[in-house]
Amino acid sequence: MTQYAALNSDIIESGLDTNRIGSQIIIYKSTSSTNDIAAEYVRGGKKNDGLAVFAESQTAGRGRRGNKWQSGDGKSILCSILLYEPDIRPDTLTIACAVAAAESIGRCGRNDAKIKWPNDILLDDKKVAGILVEASATKNKKKYYIAGIGINCHQKKEDFSDELSRTATSIDIQSGGICDRNRIAKRLLINLDHYVTGGLENTGEIVEKWRSMSILLGKRITVEHNGRKFTGNCIGIEPIEGLVLQLERGGVKMFDAASTTVVKIELTEIDNG
Amino acid sequence: MGDDKKFDLKKVKEIVEFMLENDLVEVEIAEGDNKIHLKRPGSSVSQIPVVAPVPAAAHAIPVIAAAPGQPAADDKLVGIKSPIVGTFYSAPSPDSPPYVKVGDHVTSDTVVCIVEAMKVMNEIKAEATGIIEKIMVANGQAVEFGQVLFKIRPD
């Protein structure tokens, strides 16, 4: 088995010129969930704002709707970031994380990471990273968010089950090389810092970038919403309101992220002309 | 022995009062085989005196009782050892309550502390099932490979 370079807080911190994100960097060898560790630091209040917790392996990583995030030892970037009293909406943070992660991955030899609404990052139409933002408040009503970001880095095809390998991939599989996790982790913090530090004023830039990376716009897709399937052309995509579909059976409908799953994307682009 | 103890405590009280009245900071009294040494913080600010009985002979003045429980059963305790050299942290964050405290029941998968080595946090699991009986190290203390961190009484 190849021994990959370990995450190293000295390397990640070196020259890390961020305003907020990465104010503290903590690396765990293994933990149940980096989000849980970040949640412990909420007790420390404002001083722990921007904390980034990484883990080499995670035993109970969470995905959207309680899906388990698969993570082998030292092969992923598993990171949780604590924002204490944030000045953006949690859904804006989700897309900021998606854009920041996609940009970090994309610059690793490729520049073509895409975002699948709402929180998946794809390379060549396969999932390479995921985002999960948990918004909560302390007993004395201080808001905080914990953004969990998982990026598949060194996994090989055989690390995924047959079923999973149809939809999941890693940076190494897609690039054919071995990526530098410390560099990607550092970029992730720098990129996210850029979007988060701007707060509400940056929302426009975040949304614009996010739209430009989104794979769904202009595609014919099928979604499942509250147990029913809908097929149509994706004519709009809003970070907060959701997907806008021109339904095949007529009419335009909005689908919110919380209760919608994209079940099928057709590869051919629709000619809207 | 019991009578001696009562006598001694009464005596200590009297001496303390005597010290306070006369603004004394240190007193040593020898009585047969027993010796009492009392000391107050240097200044004349009247604080609770520090009582430090000094045993002069084999049968000393009974001091504050040792840890409760039967010391004879100590050999039944199992140690949770540090697998690495590093720094011991009792809680997941500086502001969090400790993972475990004395009297807590743990199973083999319970995380009991973290040991930080080379800037990496290592969660340490109990690896045994039982009650935490003793915590052998302080938060932030450097620990050696194989050093006993906790003692647990197995179920």
XYZ file of C-alpha atoms in Angstrom:
428
model
C 0.000 0.000 0.000
C 1.274 3.405 -0.891
C 1.992 5.566 2.084
C 0.564 8.976 1.354
C 1.853 12.129 3.016
C -0.023 12.870 6.228
C -1.892 16.078 6.822
C 0.446 18.455 8.592
C -0.747 21.559 10.391
C 2.661 23.230 10.017
C 2.477 22.928 6.238
C -1.146 24.063 6.072
C -0.516 26.993 8.418
C 2.690 28.109 6.768
C 1.983 31.398 5.000
C -1.752 30.986 5.527
C -2.803 34.595 5.273
C -6.506 34.298 6.015
C -8.729 36.681 7.947
C -11.003 34.202 9.565
C -10.889 30.634 8.271
C -8.112 28.506 9.722
C -7.595 30.686 12.810
C -6.788 27.378 14.515
C -5.995 24.125 12.766
C -6.471 20.868 14.596
C -5.717 17.496 13.047
C -7.138 14.253 14.403
C -5.755 10.863 13.495
C -9.230 9.413 13.786
C -12.521 10.550 15.220
C -16.183 9.754 14.908
C -16.945 13.034 13.164
C -14.983 16.261 12.702
C -18.298 18.130 12.925
C -18.700 16.787 16.477
C -15.221 18.000 17.433
C -15.931 21.446 15.977
C -19.177 21.493 17.965
C -17.153 21.046 21.175
C -15.236 24.210 20.350
C -18.482 26.201 20.197
C -18.246 26.348 24.003
C -15.186 28.555 23.668
C -17.253 31.166 21.822
C -15.916 33.832 19.502
C -12.265 32.945 20.077
C -12.785 29.686 18.196
C -14.397 31.292 15.155
C -12.709 30.041 11.988
C -11.412 26.863 13.621
C -10.685 24.084 11.140
C -10.707 20.465 12.311
C -9.253 17.818 10.029
C -9.227 14.064 10.496
C -7.275 11.374 8.709
C -10.157 9.002 9.200
C -13.690 9.311 10.365
C -15.941 6.593 11.692
C -19.289 8.357 11.611
C -19.033 11.050 8.973
C -22.344 12.497 7.985
C -23.734 13.302 4.590
C -26.939 14.956 3.616
C -30.035 13.227 5.024
C -27.942 11.054 7.278
C -26.093 9.371 4.423
C -22.747 8.043 5.530
C -19.664 9.624 4.026
C -17.145 6.912 3.155
C -13.650 7.779 4.218
C -10.602 5.564 4.224
C -7.519 6.196 6.324
C -5.480 9.142 5.127
C -7.065 9.182 1.706
C -9.458 12.059 2.067
C -9.631 15.597 3.254
C -12.200 15.543 6.010
C -12.626 18.981 7.396
C -15.065 20.865 9.585
C -15.025 24.595 9.939
C -16.646 26.512 12.753
C -18.184 29.895 12.081
C -19.318 31.612 15.264
C -21.936 34.335 14.861
C -21.687 34.258 11.064
C -23.034 37.112 8.972
C -24.221 34.981 6.070
C -27.087 32.548 5.643
C -26.329 28.849 6.121
C -27.352 28.080 2.533
C -24.967 30.770 1.317
C -22.243 29.070 3.328
C -23.110 25.761 1.666
C -22.597 27.203 -1.795
C -19.523 29.161 -0.660
C -18.042 25.860 0.544
C -19.016 24.175 -2.707
C -17.349 26.885 -4.788
C -14.267 26.970 -2.526
C -13.929 23.174 -2.640
C -14.491 22.996 -6.400
C -11.858 25.696 -6.971
C -9.372 23.929 -4.673
C -9.871 20.644 -6.485
C -9.988 22.182 -9.916
C -6.611 23.796 -9.530
C -5.059 20.444 -8.728
C -3.962 19.826 -12.300
C -7.459 20.245 -13.662
C -9.851 23.078 -13.813
C -13.113 21.367 -14.409
C -14.713 20.528 -11.081
C -18.455 21.074 -11.246
C -21.168 21.482 -8.689
C -24.235 19.336 -8.590
C -26.972 21.129 -6.765
C -27.069 21.519 -3.907
C -23.885 20.238 -2.299
C -21.933 17.751 -4.381
C -18.693 18.445 -6.246
C -18.118 16.402 -9.378
C -15.168 15.543 -11.568
C -16.223 14.036 -14.889
C -19.792 13.620 -13.637
C -18.744 11.590 -10.598
C -18.872 12.778 -7.031
C -15.496 13.730 -5.611
C -16.525 15.919 -2.694
C -19.491 16.783 -0.531
C -20.529 19.588 1.748
C -22.759 19.544 4.774
C -23.494 22.693 6.743
C -25.105 22.397 10.150
C -26.611 25.577 11.540
C -27.358 25.824 15.224
C -27.359 28.160 18.209
C -25.923 28.118 21.707
C -28.075 28.301 24.837
C -27.578 32.057 24.924
C -28.799 32.327 21.344
C -25.464 32.820 19.605
C -25.717 31.456 16.094
C -23.036 29.198 14.749
C -22.475 27.077 11.655
C -20.328 24.036 11.206
C -19.379 23.326 7.615
C -18.270 19.767 6.976
C -16.331 19.225 3.775
C -15.223 15.833 2.515
C -12.943 15.474 -0.513
C -11.891 12.120 -1.973
C -8.190 12.408 -2.747
C -6.181 9.179 -2.886
C -8.916 6.561 -3.284
C -8.422 4.019 -6.018
C -11.203 2.406 -7.979
C -11.102 -0.676 -5.747
C -11.712 1.472 -2.671
C -15.277 2.013 -3.815
C -17.902 -0.671 -3.969
C -19.064 -1.566 -7.481
C -22.220 0.370 -6.930
C -20.425 3.396 -5.549
C -17.727 3.442 -8.227
C -20.382 4.295 -10.786
C -21.119 7.557 -9.017
C -18.033 8.307 -6.899
C -14.438 9.085 -7.711
C -11.288 10.669 -6.300
C -8.889 13.350 -7.471
C -6.171 10.714 -8.027
C -8.460 8.517 -10.155
C -9.415 11.459 -12.336
C -5.928 12.923 -12.636
C -3.910 9.731 -12.799
C -1.425 11.165 -10.333
C -1.097 11.647 -6.601
C -2.480 14.907 -5.294
C -1.083 16.941 -2.417
C -3.667 16.967 0.351
C -1.892 19.632 2.388
C -1.923 21.957 -0.591
C -5.580 21.298 -1.325
C -6.476 21.769 2.348
C -4.653 25.075 2.417
C -6.336 26.261 -0.798
C -9.678 25.243 0.595
C -9.143 27.449 3.657
C -7.874 30.371 1.589
C -10.727 30.126 -0.924
C -13.371 29.784 1.737
C -11.893 32.683 3.683
C -12.254 34.862 0.605
C -15.976 34.126 0.271
C -16.831 34.110 3.953
C -14.905 37.228 4.937
C -16.866 39.290 2.461
C -20.039 38.255 4.283
C -23.308 39.284 2.725
C -21.603 41.617 0.295
C -19.933 38.662 -1.353
C -23.144 36.691 -1.852
C -23.494 37.939 -5.419
C -20.008 36.760 -6.368
C -20.551 33.401 -4.661
C -23.842 32.799 -6.443
C -22.427 33.816 -9.817
C -19.445 31.466 -9.502
C -21.634 28.725 -8.181
C -24.015 29.044 -11.148
C -21.147 28.956 -13.605
C -19.938 25.679 -12.101
C -23.359 24.124 -11.762
C -23.927 21.119 -14.006
C -27.693 21.138 -13.880
C -28.479 24.379 -15.626
C -29.681 23.683 -19.147
C -29.951 19.922 -18.596
C -32.952 17.659 -18.731
C -33.237 16.181 -15.271
C -35.470 14.079 -13.113
C -35.916 14.891 -9.453
C -37.653 13.158 -6.627
C -39.625 15.491 -4.418
C -41.665 14.254 -1.446
C -41.798 10.772 -2.943
C -42.874 11.908 -6.437
C -40.779 12.129 -9.559
C -40.703 15.132 -11.853
C -38.867 15.452 -15.165
C -38.129 18.675 -16.944
C -35.565 21.111 -18.244
C -33.558 22.920 -15.611
C -34.102 26.558 -16.539
C -32.994 28.140 -13.292
C -30.975 27.368 -10.254
C -31.154 29.398 -7.106
C -28.912 28.657 -4.136
C -31.664 29.301 -1.651
C -34.971 28.769 -3.407
C -33.780 25.722 -5.308
C -34.144 24.299 -8.767
C -36.489 25.728 -11.351
C -37.762 23.122 -13.777
C -39.784 23.574 -16.936
C -41.816 20.436 -16.463
C -42.436 18.072 -19.355
C -46.084 17.839 -18.532
C -46.340 21.611 -18.486
C -45.749 24.379 -16.017
C -42.733 25.658 -14.118
C -42.002 24.399 -10.642
C -39.473 25.251 -7.934
C -37.880 22.462 -5.934
C -36.256 23.225 -2.581
C -33.018 21.516 -1.565
C -34.319 20.116 1.692
C -36.883 17.807 0.151
C -35.545 17.179 -3.335
C -33.037 14.728 -4.761
C -31.773 14.772 -8.315
C -32.192 11.203 -9.550
C -31.251 11.520 -13.191
C -29.294 13.941 -15.335
C -29.374 13.528 -19.097
C -26.065 14.174 -20.719
C -27.268 16.001 -23.788
C -27.595 19.720 -23.438
C -30.947 21.198 -24.219
C -31.134 23.666 -26.983
C -33.054 26.470 -25.418
C -32.941 28.521 -28.603
C -5.995 5.803 68.192
C -9.474 7.286 67.765
C -9.140 9.123 71.071
C -5.726 10.368 70.068
C -7.180 11.788 66.886
C -9.924 13.660 68.717
C -7.408 14.988 71.151
C -5.095 16.088 68.358
C -7.745 17.907 66.380
C -8.895 19.735 69.483
C -5.302 20.558 70.258
C -4.666 21.790 66.705
C -7.704 24.066 66.955
C -6.455 25.502 70.204
C -3.014 26.086 68.753
C -4.462 27.755 65.681
C -6.477 30.094 67.887
C -3.395 30.758 69.920
C -1.482 31.542 66.737
C -4.151 33.900 65.439
C -4.393 35.722 68.795
C -0.663 36.234 68.890
C -0.230 36.725 65.178
C 2.199 33.840 64.924
C 2.982 32.360 61.500
C 4.652 29.147 62.511
C 4.513 26.847 65.510
C 6.035 23.471 66.225
C 5.013 21.415 69.220
C 6.489 18.082 70.186
C 4.546 15.837 72.521
C 6.032 12.411 73.153
C 6.370 10.715 69.807
C 4.018 13.120 68.081
C 5.018 16.370 66.602
C 2.732 19.097 65.240
C 4.026 21.689 62.849
C 1.624 24.511 61.920
C 2.327 27.190 59.428
C 0.282 30.152 58.141
C 0.910 32.099 54.950
C 3.763 34.547 55.575
C 1.852 37.791 55.994
C -0.213 38.684 59.000
C -3.375 38.674 56.870
C -5.502 36.180 58.743
C -6.051 33.287 56.366
C -7.101 29.774 57.090
C -3.936 28.253 58.484
C -2.170 25.534 56.567
C -2.031 22.520 58.783
C 0.923 20.295 58.133
C 1.374 17.564 60.692
C 4.842 16.154 60.555
C 5.124 12.551 61.619
C 8.102 12.256 63.912
C 7.848 8.571 64.663
C 6.380 5.359 63.383
C 2.829 6.074 64.533
C 2.187 9.494 63.205
C -0.753 11.792 63.658
C -3.453 10.593 61.314
C -3.512 12.916 58.341
C -6.323 13.383 55.829
C -7.489 9.951 54.785
C -6.116 8.519 51.571
C -8.330 7.830 48.563
C -11.513 6.049 49.575
C -12.018 2.405 48.805
C -10.033 -0.611 49.768
C -6.423 -0.263 48.813
C -6.106 -4.020 48.955
C -8.349 -4.309 45.870
C -6.079 -2.045 43.817
C -4.495 -4.972 42.057
C -7.842 -5.705 40.422
C -7.752 -2.375 38.619
C -6.825 -2.271 34.951
C -4.720 0.532 33.552
C -5.528 2.427 30.373
C -2.100 3.139 28.940
C -0.920 5.759 26.520
C 0.033 4.130 23.225
C 2.294 7.055 22.327
C 4.457 9.810 23.725
C 2.572 13.080 23.785
C 0.451 15.547 25.677
C -2.589 14.364 27.598
C -5.867 16.248 27.172
C -8.855 15.238 29.245
C -11.481 17.032 27.121
C -12.259 17.430 23.420
C -11.791 21.213 23.628
C -10.327 23.504 26.299
C -13.829 24.630 27.234
C -15.465 21.216 27.214
C -16.081 18.988 30.210
C -13.713 16.007 30.383
C -14.496 12.918 28.346
C -14.750 10.880 31.556
C -14.647 11.418 35.299
C -14.139 9.101 38.249
C -17.164 6.859 38.624
C -18.090 6.893 34.940
C -18.817 3.606 33.258
C -16.870 3.046 30.069
C -16.863 0.407 27.375
C -13.967 -0.548 25.153
C -15.050 1.983 22.529
C -15.467 4.926 24.902
C -13.060 7.751 24.128
C -11.433 8.638 27.461
C -8.958 11.345 26.446
C -6.756 12.644 23.665
C -3.010 12.415 23.453
C -1.490 14.967 21.119
C 1.667 13.835 19.375
C 3.421 15.680 16.576
C 0.467 18.103 16.443
C -1.963 15.298 15.727
C -4.777 14.492 18.123
C -5.134 10.820 18.964
C -8.340 9.769 20.625
C -7.622 7.116 23.233
C -10.255 4.487 23.850
C -10.767 2.611 27.105
C -10.192 -0.805 25.432
C -11.884 -2.366 28.476
C -15.253 -2.252 30.155
C -15.621 -0.964 33.704
C -15.771 1.995 36.042
C -13.168 4.759 35.987
C -11.556 4.521 39.405
C -8.565 6.837 39.133
C -7.274 9.473 36.764
C -3.503 9.271 36.905
C -2.493 12.358 34.894
C -3.440 16.003 34.752
C -4.788 17.874 31.748
C -1.927 19.167 29.617
C 0.631 16.813 31.172
C 3.299 15.148 29.041
C 2.897 11.379 28.985
C 5.232 8.568 28.034
C 4.636 5.500 25.927
C 2.917 2.912 28.122
C 2.207 5.362 30.945
C -0.986 4.539 32.817
C -3.534 7.325 32.239
C -6.564 5.866 33.986
C -7.327 2.957 36.248
C -10.594 1.217 35.741
C -12.361 -1.429 37.776
C -13.462 -4.022 35.249
C -17.071 -5.183 35.274
